[in-house]
mmCIF file of N, CA, C and O in Angstrom:
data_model
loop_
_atom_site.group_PDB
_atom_site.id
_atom_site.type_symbol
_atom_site.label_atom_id
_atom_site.label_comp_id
_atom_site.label_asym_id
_atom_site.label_seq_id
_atom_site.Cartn_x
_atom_site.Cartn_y
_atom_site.Cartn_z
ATOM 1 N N UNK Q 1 -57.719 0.275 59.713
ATOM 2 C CA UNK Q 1 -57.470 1.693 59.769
ATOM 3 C C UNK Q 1 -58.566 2.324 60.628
ATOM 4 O O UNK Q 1 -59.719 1.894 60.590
ATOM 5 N N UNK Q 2 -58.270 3.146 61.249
ATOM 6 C CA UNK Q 2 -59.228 4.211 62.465
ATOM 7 C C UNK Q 2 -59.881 5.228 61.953
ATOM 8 O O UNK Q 2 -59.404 5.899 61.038
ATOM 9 N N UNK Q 3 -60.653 5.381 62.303
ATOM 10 C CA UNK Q 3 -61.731 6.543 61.833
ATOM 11 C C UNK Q 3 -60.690 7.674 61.682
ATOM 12 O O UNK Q 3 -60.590 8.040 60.511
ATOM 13 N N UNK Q 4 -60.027 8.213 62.400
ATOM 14 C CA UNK Q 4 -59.050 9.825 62.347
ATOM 15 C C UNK Q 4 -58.243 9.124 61.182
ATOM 16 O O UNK Q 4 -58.321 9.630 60.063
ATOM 17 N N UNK Q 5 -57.381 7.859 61.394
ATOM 18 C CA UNK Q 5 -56.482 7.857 59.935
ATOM 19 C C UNK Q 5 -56.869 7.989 58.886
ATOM 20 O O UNK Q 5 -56.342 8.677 58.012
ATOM 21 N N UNK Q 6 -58.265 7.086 58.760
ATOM 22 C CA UNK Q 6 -59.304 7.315 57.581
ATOM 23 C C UNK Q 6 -59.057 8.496 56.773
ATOM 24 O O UNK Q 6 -58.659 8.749 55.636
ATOM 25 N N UNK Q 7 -59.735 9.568 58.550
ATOM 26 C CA UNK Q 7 -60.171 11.404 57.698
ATOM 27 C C UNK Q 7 -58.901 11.985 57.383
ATOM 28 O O UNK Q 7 -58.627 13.054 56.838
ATOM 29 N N UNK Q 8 -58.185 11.070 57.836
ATOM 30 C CA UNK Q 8 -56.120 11.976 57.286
ATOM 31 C C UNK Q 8 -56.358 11.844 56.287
ATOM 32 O O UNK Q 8 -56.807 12.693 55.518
ATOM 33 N N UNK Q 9 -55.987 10.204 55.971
ATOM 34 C CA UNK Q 9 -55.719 10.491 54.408
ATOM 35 C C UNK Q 9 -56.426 10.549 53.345
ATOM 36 O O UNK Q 9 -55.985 10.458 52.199
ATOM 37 N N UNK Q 10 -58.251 10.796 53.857
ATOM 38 C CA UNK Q 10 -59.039 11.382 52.773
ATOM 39 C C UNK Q 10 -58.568 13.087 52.719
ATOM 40 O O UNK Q 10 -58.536 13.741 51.676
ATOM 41 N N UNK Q 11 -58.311 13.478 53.724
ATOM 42 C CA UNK Q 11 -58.312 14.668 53.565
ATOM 43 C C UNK Q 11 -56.406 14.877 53.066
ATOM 44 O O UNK Q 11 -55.920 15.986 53.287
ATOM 45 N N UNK Q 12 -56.147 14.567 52.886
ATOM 46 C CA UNK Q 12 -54.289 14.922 52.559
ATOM 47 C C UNK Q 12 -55.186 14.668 50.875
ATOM 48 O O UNK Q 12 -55.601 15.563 50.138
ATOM 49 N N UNK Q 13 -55.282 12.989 50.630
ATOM 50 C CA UNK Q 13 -56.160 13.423 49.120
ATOM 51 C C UNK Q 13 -56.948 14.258 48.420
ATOM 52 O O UNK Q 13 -56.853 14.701 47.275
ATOM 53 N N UNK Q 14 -57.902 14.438 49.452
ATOM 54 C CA UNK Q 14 -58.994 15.360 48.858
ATOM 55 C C UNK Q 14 -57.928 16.886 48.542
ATOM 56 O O UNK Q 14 -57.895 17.269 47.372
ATOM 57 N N UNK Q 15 -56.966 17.824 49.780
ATOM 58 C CA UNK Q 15 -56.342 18.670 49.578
ATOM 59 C C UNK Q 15 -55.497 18.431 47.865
ATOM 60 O O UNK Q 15 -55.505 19.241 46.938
ATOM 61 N N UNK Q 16 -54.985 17.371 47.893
ATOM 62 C CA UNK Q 16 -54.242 17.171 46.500
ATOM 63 C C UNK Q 16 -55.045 17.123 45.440
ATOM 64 O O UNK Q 16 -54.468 17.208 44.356
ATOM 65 N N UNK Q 17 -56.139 17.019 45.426
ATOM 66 C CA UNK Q 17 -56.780 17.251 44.320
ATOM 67 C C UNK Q 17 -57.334 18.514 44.500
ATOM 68 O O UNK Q 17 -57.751 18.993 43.446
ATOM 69 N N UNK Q 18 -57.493 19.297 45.598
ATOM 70 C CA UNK Q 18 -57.703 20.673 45.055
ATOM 71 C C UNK Q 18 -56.643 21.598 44.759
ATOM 72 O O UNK Q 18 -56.681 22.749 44.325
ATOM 73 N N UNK Q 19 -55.608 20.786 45.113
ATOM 74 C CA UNK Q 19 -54.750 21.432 44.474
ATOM 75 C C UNK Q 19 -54.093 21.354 42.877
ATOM 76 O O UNK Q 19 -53.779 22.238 42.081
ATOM 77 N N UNK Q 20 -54.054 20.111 42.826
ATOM 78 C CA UNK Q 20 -54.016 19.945 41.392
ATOM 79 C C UNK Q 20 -55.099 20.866 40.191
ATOM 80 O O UNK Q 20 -54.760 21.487 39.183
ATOM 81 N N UNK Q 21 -56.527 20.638 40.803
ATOM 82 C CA UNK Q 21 -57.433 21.237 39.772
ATOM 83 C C UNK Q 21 -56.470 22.284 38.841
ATOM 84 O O UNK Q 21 -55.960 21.926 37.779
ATOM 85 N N UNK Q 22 -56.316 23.592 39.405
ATOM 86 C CA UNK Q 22 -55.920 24.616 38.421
ATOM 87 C C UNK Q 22 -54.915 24.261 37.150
ATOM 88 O O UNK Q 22 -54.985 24.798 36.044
ATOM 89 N N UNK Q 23 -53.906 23.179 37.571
ATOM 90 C CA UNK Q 23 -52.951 22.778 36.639
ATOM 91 C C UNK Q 23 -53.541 21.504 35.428
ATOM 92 O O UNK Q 23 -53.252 21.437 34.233
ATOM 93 N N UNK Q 24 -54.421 20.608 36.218
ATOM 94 C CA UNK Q 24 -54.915 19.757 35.482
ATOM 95 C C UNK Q 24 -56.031 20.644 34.411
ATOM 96 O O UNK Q 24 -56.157 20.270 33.245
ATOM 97 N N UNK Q 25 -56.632 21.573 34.826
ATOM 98 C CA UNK Q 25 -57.423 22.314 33.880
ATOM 99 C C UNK Q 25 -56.916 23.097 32.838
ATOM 100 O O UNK Q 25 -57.346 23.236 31.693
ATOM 101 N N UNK Q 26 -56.133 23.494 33.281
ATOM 102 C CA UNK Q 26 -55.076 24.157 31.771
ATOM 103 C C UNK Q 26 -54.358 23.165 31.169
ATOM 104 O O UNK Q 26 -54.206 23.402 29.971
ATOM 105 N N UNK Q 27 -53.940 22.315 31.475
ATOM 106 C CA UNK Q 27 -53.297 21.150 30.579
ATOM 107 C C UNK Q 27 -54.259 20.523 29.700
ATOM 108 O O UNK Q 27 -53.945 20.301 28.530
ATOM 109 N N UNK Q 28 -55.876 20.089 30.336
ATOM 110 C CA UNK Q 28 -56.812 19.717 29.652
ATOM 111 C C UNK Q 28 -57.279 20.783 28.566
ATOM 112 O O UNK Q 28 -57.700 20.429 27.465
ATOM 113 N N UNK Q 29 -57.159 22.291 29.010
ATOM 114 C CA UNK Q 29 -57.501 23.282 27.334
ATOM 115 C C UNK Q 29 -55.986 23.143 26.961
ATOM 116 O O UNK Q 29 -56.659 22.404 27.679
ATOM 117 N N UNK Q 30 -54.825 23.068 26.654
ATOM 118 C CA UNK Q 30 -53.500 22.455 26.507
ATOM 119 C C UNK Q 30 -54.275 21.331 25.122
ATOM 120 O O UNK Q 30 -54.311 21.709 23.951
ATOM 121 N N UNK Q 31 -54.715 20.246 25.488
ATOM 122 C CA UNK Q 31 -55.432 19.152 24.883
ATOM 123 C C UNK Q 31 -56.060 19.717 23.785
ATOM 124 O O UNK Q 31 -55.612 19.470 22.665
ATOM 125 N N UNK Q 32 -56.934 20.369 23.910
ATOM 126 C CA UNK Q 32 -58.319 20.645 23.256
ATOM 127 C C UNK Q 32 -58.028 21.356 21.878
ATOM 128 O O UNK Q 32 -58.441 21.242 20.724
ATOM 129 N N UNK Q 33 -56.956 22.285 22.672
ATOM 130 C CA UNK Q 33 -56.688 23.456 21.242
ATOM 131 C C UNK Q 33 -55.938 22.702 20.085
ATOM 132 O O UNK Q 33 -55.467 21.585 20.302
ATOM 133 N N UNK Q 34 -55.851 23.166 19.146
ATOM 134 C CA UNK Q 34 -54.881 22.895 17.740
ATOM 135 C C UNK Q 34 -53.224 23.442 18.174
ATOM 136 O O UNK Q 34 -53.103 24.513 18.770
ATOM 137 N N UNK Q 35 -51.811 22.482 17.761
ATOM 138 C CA UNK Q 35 -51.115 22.401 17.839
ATOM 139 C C UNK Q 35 -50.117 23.944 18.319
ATOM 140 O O UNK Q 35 -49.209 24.215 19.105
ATOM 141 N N UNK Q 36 -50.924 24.625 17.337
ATOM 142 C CA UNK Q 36 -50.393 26.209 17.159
ATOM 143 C C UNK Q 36 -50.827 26.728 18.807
ATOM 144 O O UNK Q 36 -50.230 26.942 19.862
ATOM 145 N N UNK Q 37 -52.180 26.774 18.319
ATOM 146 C CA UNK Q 37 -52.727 27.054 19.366
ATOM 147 C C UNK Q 37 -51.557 26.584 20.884
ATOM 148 O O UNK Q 37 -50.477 27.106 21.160
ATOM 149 N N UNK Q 38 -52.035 25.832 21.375
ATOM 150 C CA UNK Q 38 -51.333 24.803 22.463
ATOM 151 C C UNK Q 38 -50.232 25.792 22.839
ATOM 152 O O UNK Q 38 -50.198 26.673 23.698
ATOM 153 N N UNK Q 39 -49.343 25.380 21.934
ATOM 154 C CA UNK Q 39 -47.730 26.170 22.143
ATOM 155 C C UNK Q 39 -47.863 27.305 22.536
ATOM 156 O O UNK Q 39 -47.288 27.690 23.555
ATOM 157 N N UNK Q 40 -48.814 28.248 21.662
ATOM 158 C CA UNK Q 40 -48.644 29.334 22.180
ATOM 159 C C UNK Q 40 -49.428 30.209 23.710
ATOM 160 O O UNK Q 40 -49.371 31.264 24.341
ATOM 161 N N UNK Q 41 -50.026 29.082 23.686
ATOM 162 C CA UNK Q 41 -50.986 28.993 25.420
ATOM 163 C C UNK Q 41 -49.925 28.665 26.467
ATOM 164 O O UNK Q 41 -49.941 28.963 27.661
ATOM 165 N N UNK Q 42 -48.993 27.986 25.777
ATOM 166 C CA UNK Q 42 -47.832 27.427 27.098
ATOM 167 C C UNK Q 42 -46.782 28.394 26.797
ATOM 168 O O UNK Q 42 -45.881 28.258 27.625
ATOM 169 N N UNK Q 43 -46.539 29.274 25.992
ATOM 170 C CA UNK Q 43 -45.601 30.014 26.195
ATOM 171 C C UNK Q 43 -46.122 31.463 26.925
ATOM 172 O O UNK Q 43 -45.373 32.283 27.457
ATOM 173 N N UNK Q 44 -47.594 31.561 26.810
ATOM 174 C CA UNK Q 44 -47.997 32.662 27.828
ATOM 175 C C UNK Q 44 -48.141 32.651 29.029
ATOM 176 O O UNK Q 44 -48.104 33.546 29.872
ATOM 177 N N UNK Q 45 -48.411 30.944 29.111
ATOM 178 C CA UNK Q 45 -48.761 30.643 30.570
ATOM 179 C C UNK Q 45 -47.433 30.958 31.377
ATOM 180 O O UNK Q 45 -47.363 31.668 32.380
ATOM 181 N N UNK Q 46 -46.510 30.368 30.817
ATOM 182 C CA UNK Q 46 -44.974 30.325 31.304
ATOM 183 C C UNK Q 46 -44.425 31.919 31.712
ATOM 184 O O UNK Q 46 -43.869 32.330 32.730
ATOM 185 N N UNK Q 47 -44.826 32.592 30.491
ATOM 186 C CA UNK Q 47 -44.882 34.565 30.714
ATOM 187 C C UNK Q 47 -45.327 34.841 31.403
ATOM 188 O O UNK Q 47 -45.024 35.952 31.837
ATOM 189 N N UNK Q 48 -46.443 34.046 32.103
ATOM 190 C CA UNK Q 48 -47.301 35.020 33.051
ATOM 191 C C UNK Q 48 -46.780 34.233 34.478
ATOM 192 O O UNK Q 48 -47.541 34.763 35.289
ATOM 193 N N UNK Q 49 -46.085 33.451 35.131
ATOM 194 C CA UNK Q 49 -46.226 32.470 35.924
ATOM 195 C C UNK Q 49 -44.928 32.720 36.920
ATOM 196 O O UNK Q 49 -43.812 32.728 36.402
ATOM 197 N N UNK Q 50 -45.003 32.833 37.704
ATOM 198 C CA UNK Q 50 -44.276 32.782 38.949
ATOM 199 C C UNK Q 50 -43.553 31.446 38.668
ATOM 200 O O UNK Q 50 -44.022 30.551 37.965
ATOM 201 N N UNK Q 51 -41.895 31.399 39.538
ATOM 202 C CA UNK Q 51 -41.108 30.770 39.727
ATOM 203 C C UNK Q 51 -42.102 29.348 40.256
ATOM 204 O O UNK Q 51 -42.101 28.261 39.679
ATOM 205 N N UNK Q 52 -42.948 29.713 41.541
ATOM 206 C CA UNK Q 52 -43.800 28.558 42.239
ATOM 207 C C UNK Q 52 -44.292 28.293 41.421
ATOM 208 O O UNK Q 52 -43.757 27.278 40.974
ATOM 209 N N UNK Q 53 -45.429 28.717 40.595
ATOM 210 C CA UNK Q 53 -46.502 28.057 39.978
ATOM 211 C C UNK Q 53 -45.342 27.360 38.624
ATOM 212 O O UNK Q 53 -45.714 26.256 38.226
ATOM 213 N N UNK Q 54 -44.363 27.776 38.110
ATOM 214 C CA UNK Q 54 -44.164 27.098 37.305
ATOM 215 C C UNK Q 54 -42.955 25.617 37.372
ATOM 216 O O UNK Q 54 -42.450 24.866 36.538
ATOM 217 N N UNK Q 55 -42.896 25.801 39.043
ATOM 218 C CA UNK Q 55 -42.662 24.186 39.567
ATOM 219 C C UNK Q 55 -43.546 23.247 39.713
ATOM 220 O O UNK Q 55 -43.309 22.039 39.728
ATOM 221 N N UNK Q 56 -44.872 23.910 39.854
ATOM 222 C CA UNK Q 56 -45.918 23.133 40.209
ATOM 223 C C UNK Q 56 -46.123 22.278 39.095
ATOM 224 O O UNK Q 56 -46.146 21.048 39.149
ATOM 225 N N UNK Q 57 -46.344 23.332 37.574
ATOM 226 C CA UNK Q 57 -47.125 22.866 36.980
ATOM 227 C C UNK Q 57 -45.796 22.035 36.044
ATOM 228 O O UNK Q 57 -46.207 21.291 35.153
ATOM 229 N N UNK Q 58 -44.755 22.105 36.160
ATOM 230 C CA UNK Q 58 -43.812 21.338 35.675
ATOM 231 C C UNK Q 58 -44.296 19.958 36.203
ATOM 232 O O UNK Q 58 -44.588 19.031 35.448
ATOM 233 N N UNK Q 59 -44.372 19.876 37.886
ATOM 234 C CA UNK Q 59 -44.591 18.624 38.055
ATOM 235 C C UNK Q 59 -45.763 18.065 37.728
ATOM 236 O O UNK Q 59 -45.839 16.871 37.437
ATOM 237 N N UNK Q 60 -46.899 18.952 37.743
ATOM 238 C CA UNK Q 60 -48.099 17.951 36.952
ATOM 239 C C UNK Q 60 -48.691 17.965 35.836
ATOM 240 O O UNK Q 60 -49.854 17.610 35.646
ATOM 241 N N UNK Q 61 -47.516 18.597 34.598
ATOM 242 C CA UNK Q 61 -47.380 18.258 33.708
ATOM 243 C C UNK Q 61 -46.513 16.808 33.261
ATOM 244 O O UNK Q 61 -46.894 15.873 32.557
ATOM 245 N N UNK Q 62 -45.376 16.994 33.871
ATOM 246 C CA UNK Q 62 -44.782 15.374 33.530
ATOM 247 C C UNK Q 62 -45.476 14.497 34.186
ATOM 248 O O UNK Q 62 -45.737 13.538 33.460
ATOM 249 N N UNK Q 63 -45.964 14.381 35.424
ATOM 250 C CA UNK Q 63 -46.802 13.361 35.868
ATOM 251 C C UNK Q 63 -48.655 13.040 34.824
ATOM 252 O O UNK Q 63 -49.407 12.065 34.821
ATOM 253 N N UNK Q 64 -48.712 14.112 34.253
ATOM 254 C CA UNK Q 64 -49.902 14.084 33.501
ATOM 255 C C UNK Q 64 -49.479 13.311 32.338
ATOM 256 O O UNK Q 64 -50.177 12.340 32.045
ATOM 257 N N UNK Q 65 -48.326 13.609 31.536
ATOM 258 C CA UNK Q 65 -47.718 13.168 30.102
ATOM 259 C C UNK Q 65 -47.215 11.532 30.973
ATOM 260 O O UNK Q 65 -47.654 10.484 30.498
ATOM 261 N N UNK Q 66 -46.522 11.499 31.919
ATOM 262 C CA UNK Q 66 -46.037 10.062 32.352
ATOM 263 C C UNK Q 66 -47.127 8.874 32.525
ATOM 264 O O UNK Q 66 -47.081 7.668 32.282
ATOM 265 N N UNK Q 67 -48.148 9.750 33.060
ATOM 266 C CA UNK Q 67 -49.779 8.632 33.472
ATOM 267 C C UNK Q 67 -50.342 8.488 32.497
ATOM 268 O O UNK Q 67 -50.983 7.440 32.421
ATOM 269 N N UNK Q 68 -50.380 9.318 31.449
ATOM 270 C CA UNK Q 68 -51.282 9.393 30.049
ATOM 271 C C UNK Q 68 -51.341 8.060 29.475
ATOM 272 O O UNK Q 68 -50.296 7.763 28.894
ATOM 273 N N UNK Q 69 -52.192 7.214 29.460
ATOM 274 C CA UNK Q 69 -52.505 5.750 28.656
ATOM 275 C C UNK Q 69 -52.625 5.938 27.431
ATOM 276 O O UNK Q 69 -52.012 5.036 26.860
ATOM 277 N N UNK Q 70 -53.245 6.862 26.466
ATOM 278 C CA UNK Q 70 -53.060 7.421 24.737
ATOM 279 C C UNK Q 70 -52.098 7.484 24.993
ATOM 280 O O UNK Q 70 -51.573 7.842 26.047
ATOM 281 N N UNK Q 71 -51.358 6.870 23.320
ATOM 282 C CA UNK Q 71 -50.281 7.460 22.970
ATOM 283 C C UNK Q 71 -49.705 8.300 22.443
ATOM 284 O O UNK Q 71 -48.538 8.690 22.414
ATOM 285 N N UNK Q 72 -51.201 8.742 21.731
ATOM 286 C CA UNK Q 72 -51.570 9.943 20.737
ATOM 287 C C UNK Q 72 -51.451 11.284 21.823
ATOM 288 O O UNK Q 72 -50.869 12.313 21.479
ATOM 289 N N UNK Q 73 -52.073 11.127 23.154
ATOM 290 C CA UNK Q 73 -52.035 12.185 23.412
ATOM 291 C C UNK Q 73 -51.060 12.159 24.601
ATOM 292 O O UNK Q 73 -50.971 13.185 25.276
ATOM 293 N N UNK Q 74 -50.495 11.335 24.845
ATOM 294 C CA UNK Q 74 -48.695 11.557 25.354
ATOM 295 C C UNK Q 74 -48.053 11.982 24.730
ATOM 296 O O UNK Q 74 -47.231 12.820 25.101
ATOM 297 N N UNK Q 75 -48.161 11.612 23.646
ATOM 298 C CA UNK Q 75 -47.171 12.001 22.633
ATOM 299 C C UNK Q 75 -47.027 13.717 22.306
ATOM 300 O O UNK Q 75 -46.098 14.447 21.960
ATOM 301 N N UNK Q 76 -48.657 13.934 22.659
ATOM 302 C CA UNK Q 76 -48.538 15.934 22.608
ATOM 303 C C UNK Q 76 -48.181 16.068 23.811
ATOM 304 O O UNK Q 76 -47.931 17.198 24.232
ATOM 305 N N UNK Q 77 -48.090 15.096 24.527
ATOM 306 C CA UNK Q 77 -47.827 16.113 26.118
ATOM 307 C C UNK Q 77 -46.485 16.260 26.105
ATOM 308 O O UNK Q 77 -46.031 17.004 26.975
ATOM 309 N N UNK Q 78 -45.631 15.691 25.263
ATOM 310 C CA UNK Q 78 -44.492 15.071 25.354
ATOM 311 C C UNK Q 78 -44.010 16.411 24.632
ATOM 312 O O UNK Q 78 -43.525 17.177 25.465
ATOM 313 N N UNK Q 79 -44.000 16.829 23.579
ATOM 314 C CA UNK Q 79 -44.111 18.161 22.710
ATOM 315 C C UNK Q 79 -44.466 19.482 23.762
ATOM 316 O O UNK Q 79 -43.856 20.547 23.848
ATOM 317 N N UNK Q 80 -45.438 19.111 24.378
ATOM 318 C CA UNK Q 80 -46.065 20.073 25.031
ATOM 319 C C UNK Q 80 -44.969 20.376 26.780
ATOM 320 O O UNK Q 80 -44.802 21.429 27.394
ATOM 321 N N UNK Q 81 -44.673 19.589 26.950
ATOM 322 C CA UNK Q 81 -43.420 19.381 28.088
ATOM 323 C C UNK Q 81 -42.205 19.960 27.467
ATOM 324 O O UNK Q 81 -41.626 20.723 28.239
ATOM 325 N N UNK Q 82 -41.649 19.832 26.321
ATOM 326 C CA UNK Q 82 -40.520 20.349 25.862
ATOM 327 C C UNK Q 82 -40.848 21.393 25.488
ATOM 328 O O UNK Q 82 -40.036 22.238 25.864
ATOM 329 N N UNK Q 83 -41.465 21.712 25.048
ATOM 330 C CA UNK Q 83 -42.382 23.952 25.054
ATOM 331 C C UNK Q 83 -42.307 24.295 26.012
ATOM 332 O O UNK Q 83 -41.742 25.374 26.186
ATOM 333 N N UNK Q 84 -42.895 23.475 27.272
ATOM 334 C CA UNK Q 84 -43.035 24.194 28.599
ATOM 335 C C UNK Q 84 -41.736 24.361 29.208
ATOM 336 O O UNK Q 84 -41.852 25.327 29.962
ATOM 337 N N UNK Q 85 -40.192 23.773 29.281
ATOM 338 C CA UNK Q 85 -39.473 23.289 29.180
ATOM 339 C C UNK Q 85 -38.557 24.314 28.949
ATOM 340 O O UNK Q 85 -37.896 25.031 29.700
ATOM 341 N N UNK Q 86 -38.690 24.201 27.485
ATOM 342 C CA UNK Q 86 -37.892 25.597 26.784
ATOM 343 C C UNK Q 86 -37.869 26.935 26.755
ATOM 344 O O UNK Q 86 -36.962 27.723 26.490
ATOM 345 N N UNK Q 87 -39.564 27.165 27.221
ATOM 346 C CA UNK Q 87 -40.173 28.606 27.347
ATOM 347 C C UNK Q 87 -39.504 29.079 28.730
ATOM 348 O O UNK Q 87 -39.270 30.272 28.925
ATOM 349 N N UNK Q 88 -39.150 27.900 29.862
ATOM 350 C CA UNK Q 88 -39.032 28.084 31.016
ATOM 351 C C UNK Q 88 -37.861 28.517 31.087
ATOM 352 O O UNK Q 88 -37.534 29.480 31.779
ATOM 353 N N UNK Q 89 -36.775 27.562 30.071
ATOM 354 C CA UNK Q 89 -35.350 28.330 30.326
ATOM 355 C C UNK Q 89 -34.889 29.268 29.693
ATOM 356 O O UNK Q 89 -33.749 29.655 29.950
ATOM 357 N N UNK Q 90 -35.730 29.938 28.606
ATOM 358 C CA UNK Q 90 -36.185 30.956 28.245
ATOM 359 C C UNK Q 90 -36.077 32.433 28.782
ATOM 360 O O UNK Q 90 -35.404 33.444 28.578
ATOM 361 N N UNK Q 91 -37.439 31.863 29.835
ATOM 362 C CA UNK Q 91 -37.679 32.853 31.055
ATOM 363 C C UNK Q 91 -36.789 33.337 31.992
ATOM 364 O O UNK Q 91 -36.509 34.464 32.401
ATOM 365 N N UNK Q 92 -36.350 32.041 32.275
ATOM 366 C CA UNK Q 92 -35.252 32.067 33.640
ATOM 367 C C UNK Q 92 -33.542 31.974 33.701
ATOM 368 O O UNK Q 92 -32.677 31.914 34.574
ATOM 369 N N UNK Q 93 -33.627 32.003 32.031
ATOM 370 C CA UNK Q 93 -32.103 31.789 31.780
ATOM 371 C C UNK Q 93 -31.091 30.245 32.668
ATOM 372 O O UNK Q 93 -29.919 30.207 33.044
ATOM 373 N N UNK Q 94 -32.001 29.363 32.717
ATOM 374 C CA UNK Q 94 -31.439 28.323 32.925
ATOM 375 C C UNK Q 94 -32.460 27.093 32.804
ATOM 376 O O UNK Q 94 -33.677 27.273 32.757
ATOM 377 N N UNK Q 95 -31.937 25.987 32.764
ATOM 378 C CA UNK Q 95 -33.206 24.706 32.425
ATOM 379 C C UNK Q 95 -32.896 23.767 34.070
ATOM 380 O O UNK Q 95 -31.870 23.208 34.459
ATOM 381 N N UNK Q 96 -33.639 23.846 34.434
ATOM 382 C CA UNK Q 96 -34.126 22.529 35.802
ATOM 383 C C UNK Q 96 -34.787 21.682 35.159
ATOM 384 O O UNK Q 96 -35.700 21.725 34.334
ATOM 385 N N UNK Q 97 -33.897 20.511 35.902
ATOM 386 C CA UNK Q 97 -34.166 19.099 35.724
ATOM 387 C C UNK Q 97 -35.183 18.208 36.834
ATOM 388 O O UNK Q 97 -34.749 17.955 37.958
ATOM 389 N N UNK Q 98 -36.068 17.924 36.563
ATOM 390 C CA UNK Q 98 -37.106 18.004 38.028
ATOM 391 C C UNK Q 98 -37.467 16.440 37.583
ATOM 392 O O UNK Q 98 -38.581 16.218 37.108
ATOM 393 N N UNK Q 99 -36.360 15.198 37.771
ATOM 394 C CA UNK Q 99 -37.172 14.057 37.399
ATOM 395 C C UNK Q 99 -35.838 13.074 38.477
ATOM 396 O O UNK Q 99 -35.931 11.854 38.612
#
């Protein structure tokens, strides 16, 4: 590989992880809080969230719950995906299937 392909695809990576940050950080307080809690963080987030941001974070929420090695805590993401899920068709009066 060449020095320029190199800086491509550090930099296409490096961009994807700054992009991810904002979604991976709310999923991680998502984690942290108590059950109650949680749900009701994802049903505000979902209230407060643009059509975009809440494709985004659809996708790196299932990719977060799909990669998750715990099973313990797949298993909330898994809960926590069907909140996000429901709140969404909720919102939007219809459910997208994004898999």
């Amino acid at each position: 590989m060449s020095w320029s392909e190199f800086k491509k695809v550090l930099g296409e990576a490096g961009k994807e992880a700054v992009d991810s940050y904002p979604f991976v950080s709310v999923i991680t307080d998502w984690l942290y809080k108590e059950d109650d809690d949680a749900l009701e963080a994802i049903a505000e987030y979902v209230a407060g969230a643009t059509p975009k941001l809440l494709e985004k974070m659809d996708r790196y929420l299932l990719q977060t719950t799909v990669n998750e090695p715990n099973s313990e805590k797949r298993q909330r993401l898994v809960v926590f995906y069907a909140c996000f899920k429901h709140q969404e068709a909720r919102k939007t009066g219809r459910f997208s299937a994004r898999w």
